[in-house]
CSV table of C-alpha atoms in Angstrom, one decimal:
chain,number,residue,atom,x,y,z
A,1,UNK,CA,242.6,238.0,64.6
A,2,UNK,CA,243.0,234.3,63.7
A,3,UNK,CA,246.2,232.4,63.4
A,4,UNK,CA,247.5,230.3,60.5
A,5,UNK,CA,246.7,227.0,62.2
A,6,UNK,CA,243.0,228.0,62.6
A,7,UNK,CA,242.8,228.9,58.9
A,8,UNK,CA,244.6,225.8,57.8
A,9,UNK,CA,242.3,223.6,59.9
A,10,UNK,CA,239.2,225.2,58.5
A,11,UNK,CA,240.3,225.2,54.9
A,12,UNK,CA,241.3,221.6,55.2
A,13,UNK,CA,238.0,220.7,56.7
A,14,UNK,CA,236.1,222.5,54.0
A,15,UNK,CA,238.1,220.7,51.3
A,16,UNK,CA,237.3,217.4,53.1
A,17,UNK,CA,233.6,218.2,52.9
A,18,UNK,CA,233.9,219.0,49.3
A,19,UNK,CA,235.8,215.8,48.6
A,20,UNK,CA,233.3,213.5,50.4
A,21,UNK,CA,230.0,215.5,50.2
A,22,UNK,CA,229.6,214.5,53.9
A,23,UNK,CA,229.6,216.6,57.0
A,24,UNK,CA,232.1,214.5,59.1
A,25,UNK,CA,234.8,217.2,58.8
A,26,UNK,CA,232.4,219.8,60.4
A,27,UNK,CA,233.7,218.3,63.7
A,28,UNK,CA,237.1,219.9,62.9
A,29,UNK,CA,235.5,223.3,62.5
A,30,UNK,CA,234.5,225.9,65.1
A,31,UNK,CA,230.7,225.9,64.9
A,32,UNK,CA,230.2,228.3,67.8
A,33,UNK,CA,229.0,231.9,67.4
A,34,UNK,CA,232.6,233.0,67.4
A,35,UNK,CA,233.4,230.5,64.7
A,36,UNK,CA,230.5,231.9,62.6
A,37,UNK,CA,231.9,235.4,62.6
A,38,UNK,CA,235.5,234.2,62.2
A,39,UNK,CA,234.5,232.3,59.1
A,40,UNK,CA,234.2,235.7,57.3
A,41,UNK,CA,238.0,236.0,57.6
A,42,UNK,CA,237.9,233.6,54.6
A,43,UNK,CA,237.2,236.7,52.5
A,44,UNK,CA,240.7,237.9,53.4
A,45,UNK,CA,242.1,234.6,52.4
A,46,UNK,CA,240.3,234.9,49.1
A,47,UNK,CA,241.3,238.5,48.5
A,48,UNK,CA,244.5,237.9,46.4
A,49,UNK,CA,242.8,235.7,43.7
A,50,UNK,CA,239.7,238.0,43.8
A,51,UNK,CA,241.9,241.0,43.2
A,52,UNK,CA,243.6,239.2,40.3
A,53,UNK,CA,240.2,238.4,38.8
A,54,UNK,CA,239.0,242.1,39.1
A,55,UNK,CA,242.2,243.3,37.4
A,56,UNK,CA,241.8,240.7,34.6
A,57,UNK,CA,238.1,241.6,34.1
A,58,UNK,CA,238.4,245.4,34.4
A,59,UNK,CA,239.0,246.0,30.6
A,60,UNK,CA,235.7,244.3,29.8
A,61,UNK,CA,233.8,246.6,32.2
A,62,UNK,CA,235.5,249.9,31.6
A,63,UNK,CA,233.7,252.7,29.8
A,64,UNK,CA,235.6,255.3,27.8
A,65,UNK,CA,235.8,257.7,30.7
A,66,UNK,CA,236.4,255.2,33.5
A,67,UNK,CA,239.7,255.0,35.3
A,68,UNK,CA,241.1,251.4,35.6
A,69,UNK,CA,241.3,251.7,39.4
A,70,UNK,CA,237.7,252.8,39.7
A,71,UNK,CA,236.5,249.8,37.7
A,72,UNK,CA,238.6,247.4,39.8
A,73,UNK,CA,237.2,248.9,43.0
A,74,UNK,CA,233.6,248.7,41.8
A,75,UNK,CA,234.1,245.1,40.7
A,76,UNK,CA,235.5,244.3,44.1
A,77,UNK,CA,232.7,246.0,46.0
A,78,UNK,CA,230.1,244.1,43.8
A,79,UNK,CA,231.8,240.7,44.4
A,80,UNK,CA,232.1,241.3,48.2
A,81,UNK,CA,228.5,242.4,48.6
A,82,UNK,CA,227.2,239.5,46.4
A,83,UNK,CA,229.1,237.1,48.7
A,84,UNK,CA,227.5,238.4,51.9
A,85,UNK,CA,224.0,239.6,50.8
A,86,UNK,CA,222.6,236.1,49.9
A,87,UNK,CA,223.8,234.8,53.3
A,88,UNK,CA,221.9,237.7,55.0
A,89,UNK,CA,218.8,236.8,52.9
A,90,UNK,CA,219.1,233.1,53.9
A,91,UNK,CA,219.4,234.1,57.6
A,92,UNK,CA,216.0,235.9,57.3
A,93,UNK,CA,214.2,232.9,55.8
A,94,UNK,CA,216.2,230.0,57.5
A,95,UNK,CA,213.4,229.3,60.0
A,96,UNK,CA,210.7,229.3,57.3
A,97,UNK,CA,212.6,226.7,55.2
A,98,UNK,CA,213.6,224.4,58.1
A,99,UNK,CA,217.3,225.4,58.1
A,100,UNK,CA,217.6,227.3,61.3
A,101,UNK,CA,219.7,224.5,63.0
A,102,UNK,CA,222.0,224.1,60.0
A,103,UNK,CA,222.4,227.7,59.1
A,104,UNK,CA,225.6,228.4,61.1
A,105,UNK,CA,227.4,225.2,60.0
A,106,UNK,CA,226.3,225.9,56.4
A,107,UNK,CA,227.7,229.5,56.5
A,108,UNK,CA,230.9,228.4,58.2
A,109,UNK,CA,231.6,225.6,55.8
A,110,UNK,CA,230.7,227.5,52.7
A,111,UNK,CA,232.6,230.6,53.7
A,112,UNK,CA,235.8,228.6,54.0
A,113,UNK,CA,234.9,226.6,51.0
A,114,UNK,CA,234.4,229.7,48.9
A,115,UNK,CA,238.0,230.7,49.7
A,116,UNK,CA,239.1,227.5,48.0
A,117,UNK,CA,236.8,228.0,45.0
A,118,UNK,CA,238.1,231.5,44.4
A,119,UNK,CA,241.7,230.2,44.3
A,120,UNK,CA,240.6,227.7,41.6
A,121,UNK,CA,239.9,230.7,39.3
A,122,UNK,CA,243.6,231.9,39.4
A,123,UNK,CA,244.8,230.0,36.3
A,124,UNK,CA,242.2,231.4,33.8
A,125,UNK,CA,242.7,234.9,35.3
A,126,UNK,CA,246.5,234.6,34.7
A,127,UNK,CA,246.0,233.3,31.2
A,128,UNK,CA,243.7,236.3,30.5
A,129,UNK,CA,246.2,238.8,31.9
A,130,UNK,CA,249.0,237.3,29.9
A,131,UNK,CA,247.1,237.4,26.6
A,132,UNK,CA,246.9,240.3,24.1
A,133,UNK,CA,243.9,242.5,24.7
A,134,UNK,CA,242.2,241.4,21.5
A,135,UNK,CA,242.4,237.7,22.4
A,136,UNK,CA,241.1,235.7,25.3
A,137,UNK,CA,242.2,232.1,25.2
A,138,UNK,CA,241.0,231.5,28.8
A,139,UNK,CA,237.4,230.7,27.8
A,140,UNK,CA,237.6,226.9,27.9
A,141,UNK,CA,239.7,226.9,31.1
A,142,UNK,CA,237.2,229.4,32.7
A,143,UNK,CA,234.3,227.1,31.7
A,144,UNK,CA,236.1,224.1,33.3
A,145,UNK,CA,236.7,226.0,36.5
A,146,UNK,CA,233.1,227.2,36.6
A,147,UNK,CA,231.7,223.7,36.2
A,148,UNK,CA,234.1,222.3,38.8
A,149,UNK,CA,233.2,225.2,41.2
A,150,UNK,CA,229.5,224.3,40.8
A,151,UNK,CA,230.2,220.6,41.6
A,152,UNK,CA,232.3,221.4,44.6
A,153,UNK,CA,229.8,224.1,45.7
A,154,UNK,CA,227.0,221.6,45.7
A,155,UNK,CA,229.0,219.0,47.5
A,156,UNK,CA,230.0,221.3,50.4
A,157,UNK,CA,226.4,222.6,50.6
A,158,UNK,CA,225.1,219.0,50.9
A,159,UNK,CA,227.7,218.0,53.4
A,160,UNK,CA,227.2,221.1,55.6
A,161,UNK,CA,223.4,220.8,55.6
A,162,UNK,CA,223.3,217.1,56.1
A,163,UNK,CA,219.8,216.5,54.6
A,164,UNK,CA,218.6,214.8,51.5
A,165,UNK,CA,220.1,215.7,48.1
A,166,UNK,CA,216.9,217.4,46.8
A,167,UNK,CA,216.9,219.8,49.7
A,168,UNK,CA,220.6,220.5,49.3
A,169,UNK,CA,220.1,221.1,45.6
A,170,UNK,CA,217.2,223.6,46.3
A,171,UNK,CA,219.4,225.5,48.7
A,172,UNK,CA,222.4,225.5,46.4
A,173,UNK,CA,220.4,226.7,43.4
A,174,UNK,CA,218.6,229.3,45.4
A,175,UNK,CA,221.9,230.7,46.8
A,176,UNK,CA,223.6,230.6,43.4
A,177,UNK,CA,220.8,232.4,41.7
A,178,UNK,CA,220.6,235.0,44.5
A,179,UNK,CA,224.4,235.6,44.2
A,180,UNK,CA,224.1,236.1,40.4
A,181,UNK,CA,221.1,238.4,40.7
A,182,UNK,CA,222.9,240.4,43.4
A,183,UNK,CA,226.0,240.7,41.2
A,184,UNK,CA,224.1,241.7,38.1
A,185,UNK,CA,222.1,244.3,40.1
A,186,UNK,CA,225.2,245.7,41.7
A,187,UNK,CA,227.0,245.9,38.3
A,188,UNK,CA,224.1,247.9,36.9
A,189,UNK,CA,223.9,250.1,40.0
A,190,UNK,CA,227.6,250.8,39.9
A,191,UNK,CA,227.7,251.6,36.2
A,192,UNK,CA,229.6,248.5,35.1
A,193,UNK,CA,228.4,247.9,31.5
A,194,UNK,CA,230.1,244.6,30.8
A,195,UNK,CA,228.9,241.1,31.6
A,196,UNK,CA,229.7,239.7,35.1
């Protein structure tokens, strides 16, 4: 179990990397083997806004005979697997793409950074929940949050990897595409007919 100071230190460092697109704040993170595994506690930090997003999105994915709770659980499972699966894939090819030395710092930084990015999605989810079922005024806000998340996601990728921008961009695009493909495949596998 990790304490609040540990979480605050790592979230703060992740935000610093996002703000600067430089890896200086990695020095404030635990880059050990223990730190690698502890970084997955960030999923727990991200759980409240993720749960909110699943609840808000559930009506779009529910078939006529689906229970609401079943849809929320399946959305949650798909999101969690699509968080972890691309990292596992990257681990398998990290040596081939020259990233073996930077793999652990990348995972640690982006795990904690992802917790921040998930919290950014709270406002559009709240707008969506508060709106009538036939209306969804959160579209523009969701787009703004999505673009901001892409920008911050690239910046933390670049800062954590510490190589040239083209290399960071290739890794960022590859991981983003892998996450989307995993999510789409899981939605199909789990019988979620809506759009992710």
